[in-house]
Coordinates of C-alpha atoms and ligand atoms in Angstrom, one line a residue:
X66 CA 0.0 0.0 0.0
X67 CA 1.7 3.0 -0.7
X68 CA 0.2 6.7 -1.3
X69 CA 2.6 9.9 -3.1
X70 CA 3.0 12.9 -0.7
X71 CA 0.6 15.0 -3.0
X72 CA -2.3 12.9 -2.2
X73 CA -1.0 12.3 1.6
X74 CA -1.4 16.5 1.8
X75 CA -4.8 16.3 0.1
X76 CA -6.1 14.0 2.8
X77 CA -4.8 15.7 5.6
X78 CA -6.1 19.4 3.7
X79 CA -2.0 20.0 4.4
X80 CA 0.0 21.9 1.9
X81 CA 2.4 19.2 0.2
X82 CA 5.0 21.6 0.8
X83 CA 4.6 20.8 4.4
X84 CA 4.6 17.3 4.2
X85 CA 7.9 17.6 2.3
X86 CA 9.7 19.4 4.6
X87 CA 8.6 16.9 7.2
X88 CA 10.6 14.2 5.3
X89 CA 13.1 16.3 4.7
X90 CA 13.9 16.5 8.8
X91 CA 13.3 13.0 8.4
X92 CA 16.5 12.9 6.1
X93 CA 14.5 11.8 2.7
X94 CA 14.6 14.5 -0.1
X95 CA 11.1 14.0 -2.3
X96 CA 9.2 15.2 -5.0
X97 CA 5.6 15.4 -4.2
X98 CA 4.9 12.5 -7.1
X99 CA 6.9 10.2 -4.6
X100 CA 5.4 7.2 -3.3
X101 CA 5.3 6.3 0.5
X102 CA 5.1 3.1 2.1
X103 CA 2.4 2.9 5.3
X104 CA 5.1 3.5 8.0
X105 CA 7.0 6.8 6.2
X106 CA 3.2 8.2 5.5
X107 CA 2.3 7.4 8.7
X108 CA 4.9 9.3 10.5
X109 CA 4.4 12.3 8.5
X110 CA 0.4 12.2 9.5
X111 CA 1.6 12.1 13.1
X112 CA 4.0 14.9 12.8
X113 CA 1.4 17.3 10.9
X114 CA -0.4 16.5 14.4
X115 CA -3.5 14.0 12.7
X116 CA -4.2 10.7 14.0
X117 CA -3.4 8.2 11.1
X118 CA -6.2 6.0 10.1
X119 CA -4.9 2.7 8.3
X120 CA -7.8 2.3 6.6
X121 CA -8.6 -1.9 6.7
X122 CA -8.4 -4.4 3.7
X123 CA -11.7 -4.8 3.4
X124 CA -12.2 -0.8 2.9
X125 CA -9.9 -1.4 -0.3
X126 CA -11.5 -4.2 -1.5
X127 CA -14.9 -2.5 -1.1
X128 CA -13.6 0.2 -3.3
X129 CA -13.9 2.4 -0.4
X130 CA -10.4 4.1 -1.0
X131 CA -10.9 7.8 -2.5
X132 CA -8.6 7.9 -5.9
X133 CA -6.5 10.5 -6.1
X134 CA -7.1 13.6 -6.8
X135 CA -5.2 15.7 -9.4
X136 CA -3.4 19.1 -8.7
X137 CA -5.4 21.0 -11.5
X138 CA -9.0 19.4 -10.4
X139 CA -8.2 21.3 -6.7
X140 CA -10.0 24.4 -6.3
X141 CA -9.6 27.1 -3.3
X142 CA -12.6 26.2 -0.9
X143 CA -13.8 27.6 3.1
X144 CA -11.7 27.3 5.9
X145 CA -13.7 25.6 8.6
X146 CA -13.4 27.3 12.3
X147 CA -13.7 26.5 15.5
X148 CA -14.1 28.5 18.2
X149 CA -12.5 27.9 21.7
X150 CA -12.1 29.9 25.2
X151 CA -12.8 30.0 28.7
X152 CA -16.4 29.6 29.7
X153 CA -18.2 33.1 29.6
X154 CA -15.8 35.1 27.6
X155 CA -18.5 35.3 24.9
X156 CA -17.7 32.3 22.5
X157 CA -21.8 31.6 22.2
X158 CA -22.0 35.4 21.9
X159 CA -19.6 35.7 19.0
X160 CA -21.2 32.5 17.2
X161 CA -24.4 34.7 17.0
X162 CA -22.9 37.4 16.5
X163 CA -20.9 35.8 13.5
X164 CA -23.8 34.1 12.0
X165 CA -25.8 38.0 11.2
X166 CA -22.4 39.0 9.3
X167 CA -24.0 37.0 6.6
X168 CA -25.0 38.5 3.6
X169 CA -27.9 36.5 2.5
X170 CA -29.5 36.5 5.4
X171 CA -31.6 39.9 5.3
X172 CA -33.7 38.6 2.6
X173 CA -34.2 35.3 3.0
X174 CA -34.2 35.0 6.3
X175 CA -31.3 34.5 8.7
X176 CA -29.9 31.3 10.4
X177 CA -32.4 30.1 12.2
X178 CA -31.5 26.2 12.5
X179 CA -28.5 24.8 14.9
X180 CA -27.6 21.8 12.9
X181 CA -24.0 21.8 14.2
X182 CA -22.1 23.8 11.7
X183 CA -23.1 26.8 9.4
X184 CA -21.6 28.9 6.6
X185 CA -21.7 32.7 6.0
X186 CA -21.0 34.5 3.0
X187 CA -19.3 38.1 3.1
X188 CA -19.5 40.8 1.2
X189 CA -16.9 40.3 -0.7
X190 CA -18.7 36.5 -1.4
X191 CA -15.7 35.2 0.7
X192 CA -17.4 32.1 2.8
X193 CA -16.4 30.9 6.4
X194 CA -17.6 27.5 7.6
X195 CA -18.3 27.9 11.6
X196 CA -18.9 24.8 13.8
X197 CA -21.2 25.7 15.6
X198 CA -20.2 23.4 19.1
X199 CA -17.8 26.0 20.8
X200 CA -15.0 24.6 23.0
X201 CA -11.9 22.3 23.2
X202 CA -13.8 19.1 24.5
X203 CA -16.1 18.2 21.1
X204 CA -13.0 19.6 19.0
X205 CA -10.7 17.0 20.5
X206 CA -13.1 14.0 20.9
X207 CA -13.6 14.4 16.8
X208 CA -9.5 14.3 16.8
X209 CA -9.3 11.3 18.7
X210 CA -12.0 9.8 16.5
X211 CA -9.3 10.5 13.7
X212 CA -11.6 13.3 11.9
X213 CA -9.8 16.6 11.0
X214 CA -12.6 18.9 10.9
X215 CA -11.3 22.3 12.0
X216 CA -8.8 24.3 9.8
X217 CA -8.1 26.8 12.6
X218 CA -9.1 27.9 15.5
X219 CA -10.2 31.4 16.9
X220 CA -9.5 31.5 20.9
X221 CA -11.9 34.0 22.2
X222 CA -10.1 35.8 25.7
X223 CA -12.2 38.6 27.5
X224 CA -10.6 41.8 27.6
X225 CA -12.0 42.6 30.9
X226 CA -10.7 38.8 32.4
X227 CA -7.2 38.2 30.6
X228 CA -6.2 34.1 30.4
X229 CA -8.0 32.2 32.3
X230 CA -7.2 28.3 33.2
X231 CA -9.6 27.1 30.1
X232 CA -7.6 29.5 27.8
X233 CA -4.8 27.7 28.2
X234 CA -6.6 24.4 27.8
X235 CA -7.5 25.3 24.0
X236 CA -4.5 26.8 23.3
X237 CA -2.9 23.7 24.2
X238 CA -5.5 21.5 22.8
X239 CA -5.3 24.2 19.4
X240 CA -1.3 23.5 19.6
X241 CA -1.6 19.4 20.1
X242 CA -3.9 19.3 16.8
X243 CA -0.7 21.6 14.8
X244 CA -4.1 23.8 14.1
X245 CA -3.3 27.4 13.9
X246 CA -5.2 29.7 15.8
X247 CA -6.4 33.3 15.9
X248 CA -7.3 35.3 18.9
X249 CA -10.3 37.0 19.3
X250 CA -9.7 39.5 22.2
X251 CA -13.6 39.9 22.9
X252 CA -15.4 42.5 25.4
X253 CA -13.7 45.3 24.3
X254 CA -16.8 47.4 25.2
X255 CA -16.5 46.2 29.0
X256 CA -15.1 48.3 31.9
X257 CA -11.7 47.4 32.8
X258 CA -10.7 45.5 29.4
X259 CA -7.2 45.6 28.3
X260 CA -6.4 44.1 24.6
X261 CA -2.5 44.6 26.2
X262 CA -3.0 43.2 29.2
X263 CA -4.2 39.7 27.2
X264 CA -1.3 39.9 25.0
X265 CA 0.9 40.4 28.1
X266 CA -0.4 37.4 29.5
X267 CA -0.3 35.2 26.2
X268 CA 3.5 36.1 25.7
X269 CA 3.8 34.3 29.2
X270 CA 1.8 31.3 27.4
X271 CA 3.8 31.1 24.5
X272 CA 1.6 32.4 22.5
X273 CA 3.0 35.5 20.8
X274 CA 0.8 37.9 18.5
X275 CA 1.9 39.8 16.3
X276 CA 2.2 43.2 18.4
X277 CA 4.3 41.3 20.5
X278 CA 6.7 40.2 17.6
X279 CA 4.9 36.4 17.1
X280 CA 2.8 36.0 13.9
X281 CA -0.5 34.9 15.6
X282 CA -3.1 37.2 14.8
X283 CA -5.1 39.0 17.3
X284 CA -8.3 41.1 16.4
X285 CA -9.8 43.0 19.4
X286 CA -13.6 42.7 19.1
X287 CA -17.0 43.3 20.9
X288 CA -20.0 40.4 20.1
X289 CA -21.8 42.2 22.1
X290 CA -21.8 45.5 20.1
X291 CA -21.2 43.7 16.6
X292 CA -17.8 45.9 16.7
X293 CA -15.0 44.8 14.0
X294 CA -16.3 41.5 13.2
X295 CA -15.4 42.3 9.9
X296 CA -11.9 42.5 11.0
X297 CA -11.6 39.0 12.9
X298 CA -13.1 37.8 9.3
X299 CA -10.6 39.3 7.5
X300 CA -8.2 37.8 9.7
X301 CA -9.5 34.2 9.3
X302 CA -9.4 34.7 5.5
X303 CA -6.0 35.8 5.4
X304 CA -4.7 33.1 8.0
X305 CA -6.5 30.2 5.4
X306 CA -4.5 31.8 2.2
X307 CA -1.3 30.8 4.0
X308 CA -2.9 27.3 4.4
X309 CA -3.9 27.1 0.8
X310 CA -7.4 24.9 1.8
X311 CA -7.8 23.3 -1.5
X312 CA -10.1 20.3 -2.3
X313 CA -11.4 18.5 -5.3
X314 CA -15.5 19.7 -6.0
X315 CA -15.9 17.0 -8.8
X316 CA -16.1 13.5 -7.0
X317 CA -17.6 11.3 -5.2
X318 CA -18.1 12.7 -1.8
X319 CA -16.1 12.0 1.4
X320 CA -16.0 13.8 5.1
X321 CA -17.0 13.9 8.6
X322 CA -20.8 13.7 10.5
X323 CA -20.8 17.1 12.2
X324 CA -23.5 15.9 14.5
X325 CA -26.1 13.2 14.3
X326 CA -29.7 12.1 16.3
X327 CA -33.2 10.4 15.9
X328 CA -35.7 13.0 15.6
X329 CA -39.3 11.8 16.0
X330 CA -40.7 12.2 12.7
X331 CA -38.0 12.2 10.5
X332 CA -35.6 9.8 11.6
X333 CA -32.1 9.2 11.8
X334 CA -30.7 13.3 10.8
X335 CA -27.2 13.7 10.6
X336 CA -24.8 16.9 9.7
X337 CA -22.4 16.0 6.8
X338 CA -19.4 18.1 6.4
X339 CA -18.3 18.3 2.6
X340 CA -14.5 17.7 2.5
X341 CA -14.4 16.8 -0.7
X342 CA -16.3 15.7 -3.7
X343 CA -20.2 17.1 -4.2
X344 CA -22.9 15.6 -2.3
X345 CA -26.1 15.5 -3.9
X346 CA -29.4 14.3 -3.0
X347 CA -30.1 10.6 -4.5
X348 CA -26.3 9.6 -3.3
X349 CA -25.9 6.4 -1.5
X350 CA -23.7 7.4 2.0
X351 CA -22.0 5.2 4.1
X352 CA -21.6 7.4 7.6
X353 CA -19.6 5.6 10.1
X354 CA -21.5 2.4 10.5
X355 CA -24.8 3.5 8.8
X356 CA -25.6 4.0 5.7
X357 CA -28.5 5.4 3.2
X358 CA -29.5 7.3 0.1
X359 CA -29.9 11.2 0.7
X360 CA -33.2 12.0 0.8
X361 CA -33.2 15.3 1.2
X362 CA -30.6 18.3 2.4
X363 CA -31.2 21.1 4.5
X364 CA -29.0 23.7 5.6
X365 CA -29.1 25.9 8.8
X366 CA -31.2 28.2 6.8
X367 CA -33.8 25.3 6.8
X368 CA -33.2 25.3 2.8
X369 CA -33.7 22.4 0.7
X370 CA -30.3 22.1 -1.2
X371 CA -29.5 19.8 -4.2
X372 CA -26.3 19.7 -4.0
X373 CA -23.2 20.5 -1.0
X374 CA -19.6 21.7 -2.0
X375 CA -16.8 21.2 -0.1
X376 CA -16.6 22.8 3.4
X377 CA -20.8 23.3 3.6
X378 CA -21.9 21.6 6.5
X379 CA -25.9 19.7 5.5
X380 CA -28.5 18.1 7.3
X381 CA -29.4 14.8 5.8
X382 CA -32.1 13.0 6.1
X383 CA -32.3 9.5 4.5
X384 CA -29.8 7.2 6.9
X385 CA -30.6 4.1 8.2
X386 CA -28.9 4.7 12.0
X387 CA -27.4 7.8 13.5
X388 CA -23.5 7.5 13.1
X389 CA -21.4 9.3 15.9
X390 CA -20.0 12.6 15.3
X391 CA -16.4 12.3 14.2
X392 CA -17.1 9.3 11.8
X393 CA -16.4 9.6 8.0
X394 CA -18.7 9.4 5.5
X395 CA -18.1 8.4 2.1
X396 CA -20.3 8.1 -1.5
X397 CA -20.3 5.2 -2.1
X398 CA -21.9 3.8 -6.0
X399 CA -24.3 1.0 -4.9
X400 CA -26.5 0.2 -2.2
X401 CA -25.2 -3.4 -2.2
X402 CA -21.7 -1.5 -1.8
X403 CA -23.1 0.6 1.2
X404 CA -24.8 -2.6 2.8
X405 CA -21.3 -4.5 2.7
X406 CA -19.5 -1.5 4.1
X407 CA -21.9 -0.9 7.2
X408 CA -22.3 -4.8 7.9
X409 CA -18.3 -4.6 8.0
X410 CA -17.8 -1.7 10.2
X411 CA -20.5 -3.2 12.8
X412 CA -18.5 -6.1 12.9
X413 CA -15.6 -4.2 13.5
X414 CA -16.7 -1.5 16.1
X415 CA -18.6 -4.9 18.1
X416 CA -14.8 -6.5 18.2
X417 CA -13.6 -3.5 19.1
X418 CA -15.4 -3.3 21.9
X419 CA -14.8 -6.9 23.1
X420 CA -11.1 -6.0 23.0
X421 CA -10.4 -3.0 24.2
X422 CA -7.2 -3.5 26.1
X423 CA -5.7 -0.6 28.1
X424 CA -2.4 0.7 26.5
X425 CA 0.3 0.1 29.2
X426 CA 3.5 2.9 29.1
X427 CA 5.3 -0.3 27.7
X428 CA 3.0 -0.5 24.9
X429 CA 3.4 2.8 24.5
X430 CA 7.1 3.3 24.3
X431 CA 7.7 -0.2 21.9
X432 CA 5.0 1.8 19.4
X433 CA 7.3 4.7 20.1
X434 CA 10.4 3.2 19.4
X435 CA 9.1 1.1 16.8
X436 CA 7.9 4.1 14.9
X437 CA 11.2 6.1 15.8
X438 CA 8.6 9.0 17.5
X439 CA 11.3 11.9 18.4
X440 CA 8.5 13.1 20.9
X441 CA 7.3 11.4 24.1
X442 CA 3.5 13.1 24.9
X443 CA 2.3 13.5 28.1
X444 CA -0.6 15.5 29.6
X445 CA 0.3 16.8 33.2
X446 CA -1.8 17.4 36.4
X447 CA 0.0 18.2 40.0
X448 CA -1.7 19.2 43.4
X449 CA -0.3 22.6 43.0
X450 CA 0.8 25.3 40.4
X451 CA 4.5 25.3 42.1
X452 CA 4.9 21.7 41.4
X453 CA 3.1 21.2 37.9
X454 CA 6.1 23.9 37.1
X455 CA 8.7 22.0 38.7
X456 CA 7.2 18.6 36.5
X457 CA 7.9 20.4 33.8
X458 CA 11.1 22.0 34.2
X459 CA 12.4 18.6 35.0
X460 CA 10.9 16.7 32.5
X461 CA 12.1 19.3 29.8
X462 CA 15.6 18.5 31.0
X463 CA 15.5 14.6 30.5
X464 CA 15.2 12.8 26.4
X465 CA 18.2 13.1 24.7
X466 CA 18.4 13.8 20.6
X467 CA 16.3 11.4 19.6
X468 CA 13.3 11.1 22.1
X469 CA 12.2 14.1 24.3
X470 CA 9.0 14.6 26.3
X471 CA 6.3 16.8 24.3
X472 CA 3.9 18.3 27.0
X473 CA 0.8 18.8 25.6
X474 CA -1.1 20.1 28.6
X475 CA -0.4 20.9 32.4
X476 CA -1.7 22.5 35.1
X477 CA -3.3 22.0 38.5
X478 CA -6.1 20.1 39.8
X479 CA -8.0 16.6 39.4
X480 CA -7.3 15.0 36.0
X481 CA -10.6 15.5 34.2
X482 CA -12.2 13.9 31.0
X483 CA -11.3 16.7 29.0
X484 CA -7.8 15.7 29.6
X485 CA -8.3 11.8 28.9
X486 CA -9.6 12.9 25.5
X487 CA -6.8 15.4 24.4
X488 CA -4.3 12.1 25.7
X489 CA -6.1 9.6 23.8
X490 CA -5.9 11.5 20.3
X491 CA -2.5 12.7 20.7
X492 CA -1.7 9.4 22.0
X493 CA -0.3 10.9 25.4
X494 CA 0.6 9.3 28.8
X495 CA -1.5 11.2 31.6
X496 CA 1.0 12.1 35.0
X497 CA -0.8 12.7 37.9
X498 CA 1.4 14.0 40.7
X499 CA -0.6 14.1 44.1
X500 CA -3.9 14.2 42.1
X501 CA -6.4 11.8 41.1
X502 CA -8.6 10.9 38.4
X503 CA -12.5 11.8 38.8
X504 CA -14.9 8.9 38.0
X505 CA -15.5 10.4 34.3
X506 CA -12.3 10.9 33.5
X507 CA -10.8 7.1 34.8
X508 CA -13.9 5.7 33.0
X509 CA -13.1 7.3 30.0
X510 CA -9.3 6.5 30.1
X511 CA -10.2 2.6 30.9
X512 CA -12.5 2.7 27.5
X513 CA -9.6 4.2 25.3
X514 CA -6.8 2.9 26.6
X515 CA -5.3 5.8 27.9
X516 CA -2.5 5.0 30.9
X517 CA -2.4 7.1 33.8
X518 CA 0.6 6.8 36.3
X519 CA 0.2 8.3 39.3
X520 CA 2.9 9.6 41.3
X521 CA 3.6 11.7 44.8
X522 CA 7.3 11.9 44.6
X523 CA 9.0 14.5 41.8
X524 CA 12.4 12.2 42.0
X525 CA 10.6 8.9 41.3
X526 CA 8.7 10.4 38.5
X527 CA 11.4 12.0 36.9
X528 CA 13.6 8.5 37.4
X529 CA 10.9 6.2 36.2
X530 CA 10.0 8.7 32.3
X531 CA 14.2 8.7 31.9
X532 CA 14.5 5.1 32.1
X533 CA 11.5 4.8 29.9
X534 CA 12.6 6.9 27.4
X535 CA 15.9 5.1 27.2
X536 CA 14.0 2.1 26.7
X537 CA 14.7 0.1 30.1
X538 CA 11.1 0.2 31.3
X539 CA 11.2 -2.4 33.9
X540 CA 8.2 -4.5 34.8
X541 CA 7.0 -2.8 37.9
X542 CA 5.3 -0.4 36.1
Ligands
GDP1987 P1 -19.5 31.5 26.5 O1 -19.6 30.8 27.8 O2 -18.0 31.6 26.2 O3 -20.2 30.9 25.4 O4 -19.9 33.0 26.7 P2 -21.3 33.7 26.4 O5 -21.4 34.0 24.9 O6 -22.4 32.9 26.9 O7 -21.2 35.1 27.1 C1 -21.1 35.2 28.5 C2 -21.5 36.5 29.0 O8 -20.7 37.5 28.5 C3 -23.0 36.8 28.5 O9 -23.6 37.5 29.6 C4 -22.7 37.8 27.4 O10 -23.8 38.7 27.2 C5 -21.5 38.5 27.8 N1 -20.7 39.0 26.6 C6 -20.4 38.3 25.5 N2 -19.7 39.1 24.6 C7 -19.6 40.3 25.2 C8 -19.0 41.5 24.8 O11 -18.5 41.7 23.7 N3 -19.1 42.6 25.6 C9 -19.7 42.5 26.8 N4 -19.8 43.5 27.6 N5 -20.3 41.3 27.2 C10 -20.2 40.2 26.4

């Protein structure tokens, strides 16, 4: 099985020039017509921060595999946004607020329907696709479902409250996806807010705009007044030039359910995002493990559409089951096709489930080694700010040239769910240092395999990650 670097890029909505330059730290000098075996391809996936999905033999034989698609059939289409941020800094707020910036919607009537996702068209007839589920937690449970959805992501930070501990969670969550973000410095209208005091605080989080010398861009808005929305718009638009968001419109279908339920009346009503290929209605769909023909498409305008290019988010109606949100969909040409595929995947996700064996650090390391990973991932949580600092200091001292640790995420207080689910799709050990798991977040970790080691002594933490790292993991653990 082998794939070029072109098409690798076009299934990861990367620029091949990125992927290239991955290989090229990697020691191989390509073209982007080179072919990759499984291993090479899936190294560069991990490295562009996306969780690599071997698709199955069975996928292949079904004919399930996209063909490539050609550099002259890819045309420029929407960047898709999410948007992130503590709780109450006004990321429901700037949804709305977003959603009347559209042009279309004076006359024929504005958004009116949540179906998980929606698309405005600017002025300029410039299009943004916004998913419409703010926060870090559904972001990063699609991730670990393997679905890249979200081309970047706007951090929304009141001016009147400066970073606050969820900030940091979707910056890091943002910066474990390799998703580059935008920072909506909201409230402006507020008494007390301070755009500088924000950046101030985001140069202490590594996050440096460009006011402050960095290249992240920063737009200082109000939701609540509608002020310079047009500005954080332009900003999104000019951040998804550099990422050259490109996709195939003449093809069979393929992308991710958005969000999907049983509504009484109609059924089984999922939200398709278009990544790309057209859907149109009379398509046969295999979503996850259901499948169907469209029967109809609505969008959040409560529309019926014939057709969805890529990056519109639909409502479809027409599927046999409700699939989870973070599955793939793909057109496929025959129902017999569609049946095969879904009575396949059933099978699968019912084994999977009999089997789910929790990863041990072991496991983790040989896959590590095996895959000659540079980076070791952890998430960590420690009683107390002083120490959580201290974990880190220490742990960015051990790792030698070829393996060091990558922290994706620490701070103090319980380990959580949220933080089960950023481990699981980065794969990442969780360290808890004096803390414990709540009863979510250890149920959660026991479903997916995550490991969490618990520790109480900085020394014997420290001691036991080194010795992992240099591959002498002993049995204790
Ligand atoms: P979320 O929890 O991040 O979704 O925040 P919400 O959108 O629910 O907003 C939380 C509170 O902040 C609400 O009372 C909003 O009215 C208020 N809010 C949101 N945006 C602004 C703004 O630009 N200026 C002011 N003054 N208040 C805002």
């Amino acid at each position: 099985e082998v794939i070029t670097v072109q098409e690798l890029a076009n299934r990861m909505a990367e620029k091949a020039t990125d992927a290239i330059r991955v290989l090229m730290k990697m020691g191989m000098m390509v073209t982007i017509n080179e072919n990759l075996d499984q291993d090479t391809a899936e190294l560069v996936v991990r490295e562009l921060g996306h969780l690599p999905k071997r698709v199955s033999e069975a996928d292949v034989e079904i004919g399930l595999v996209g063909e490539e698609d050609n550099l002259e059939d890819m045309q420029v289409r929407p960047p898709v946004v999410t948007i992130m941020g503590h709780v109450d800094h006004g990321k429901t707020s700037l949804l709305d607020a977003l959603r009347e910036t559209d042009v279309a919607s004076g006359e024929a009537g504005g958004i009116t329907q949540h179906i998980g996702a929606y698309q405005v068209t600017l002025s300029s007839g410039a299009r943004i696709t916004f998913l419409d589920t703010p926060g870090h937690e559904a972001f990063t449970q699609m991730r670990a479902r393997g679905a890249r959805v979200t081309d970047l992501v706007v951090i929304v930070v009141a001016a009147d409250d400066g970073i606050m501990p969820q900030t940091i969670e979707a910056i890091n969550h943002a910066k474990a996806a390799n998703v580059p973000m935008i920072i909506a410095i909201n409230k402006m209208d507020a008494p007390g807010a301070s755009a500088d005091r924000v950046r101030q605080e985001l140069l202490q989080h590594d996050v440096q705009v460009e006011a402050m010398g960095g290249d992240v861009l920063d737009v200082e808005v109000s939701a609540l007044k509608r002020q310079n929305l047009d500005k954080l718009e332009e900003a999104i638009l000019l951040q998804s030039e550099v990422l050259e968001l490109k996709a195939n419109p003449n093809r069979a279908a393929e992308g991710v359910v958005v969000e999907a339920k049983l509504e009484k009346g109609r059924g089984p009503v999922a939200t398709l995002l278009v990544a790309r290929g057209t859907l149109r209605v009379g398509d046969i769909v295999v979503a996850g493990a259901e499948w169907g023909k469209v029967r109809a498409m609505v969008d959040e305008r409560g529309r019926q559409l014939d057709e969805a290019a890529p990056a519109r988010p639909v409502e479809i109606l027409g599927l046999n089951g409700a699939p989870s949100a973070g599955d793939d969909f793909s057109v496929v040409d025959s129902e017999g096709r569609a049946r095969d595929v879904s009575q396949y995947r059933q099978q699968q996700q019912r084994k999977r489930r009999q089997f789910t064996t929790p990863t041990s650090i072991e496991g983790m390391f040989s896959q590590l080694k095996e895959k000659k990973a540079e980076e070791f991932p952890v998430v960590i949580r420690g009683d107390v700010q002083g120490t959580v600092e201290a974990i880190v200091q220490s742990l960015a001292k051990i790792g030698g040239d070829d393996i060091k640790a990558r922290i994706l995420h620490a701070a103090a207080g319980g380990i959580t769910e949220t933080d089960v689910t950023l481990a699981n799709a980065s794969n990442a050990l969780i360290i808890g240092f004096n803390v414990r798991a709540n009863k979510q977040a250890r149920e959660a970790a026991e479903r997916d395999g995550v490991p969490i080691k618990y520790y109480s002594v900085i020394y014997d933490l420290v001691d036991e990650v080194k010795a992992a790292m240099a591959g002498q993991l002993g049995p204790a653990i």
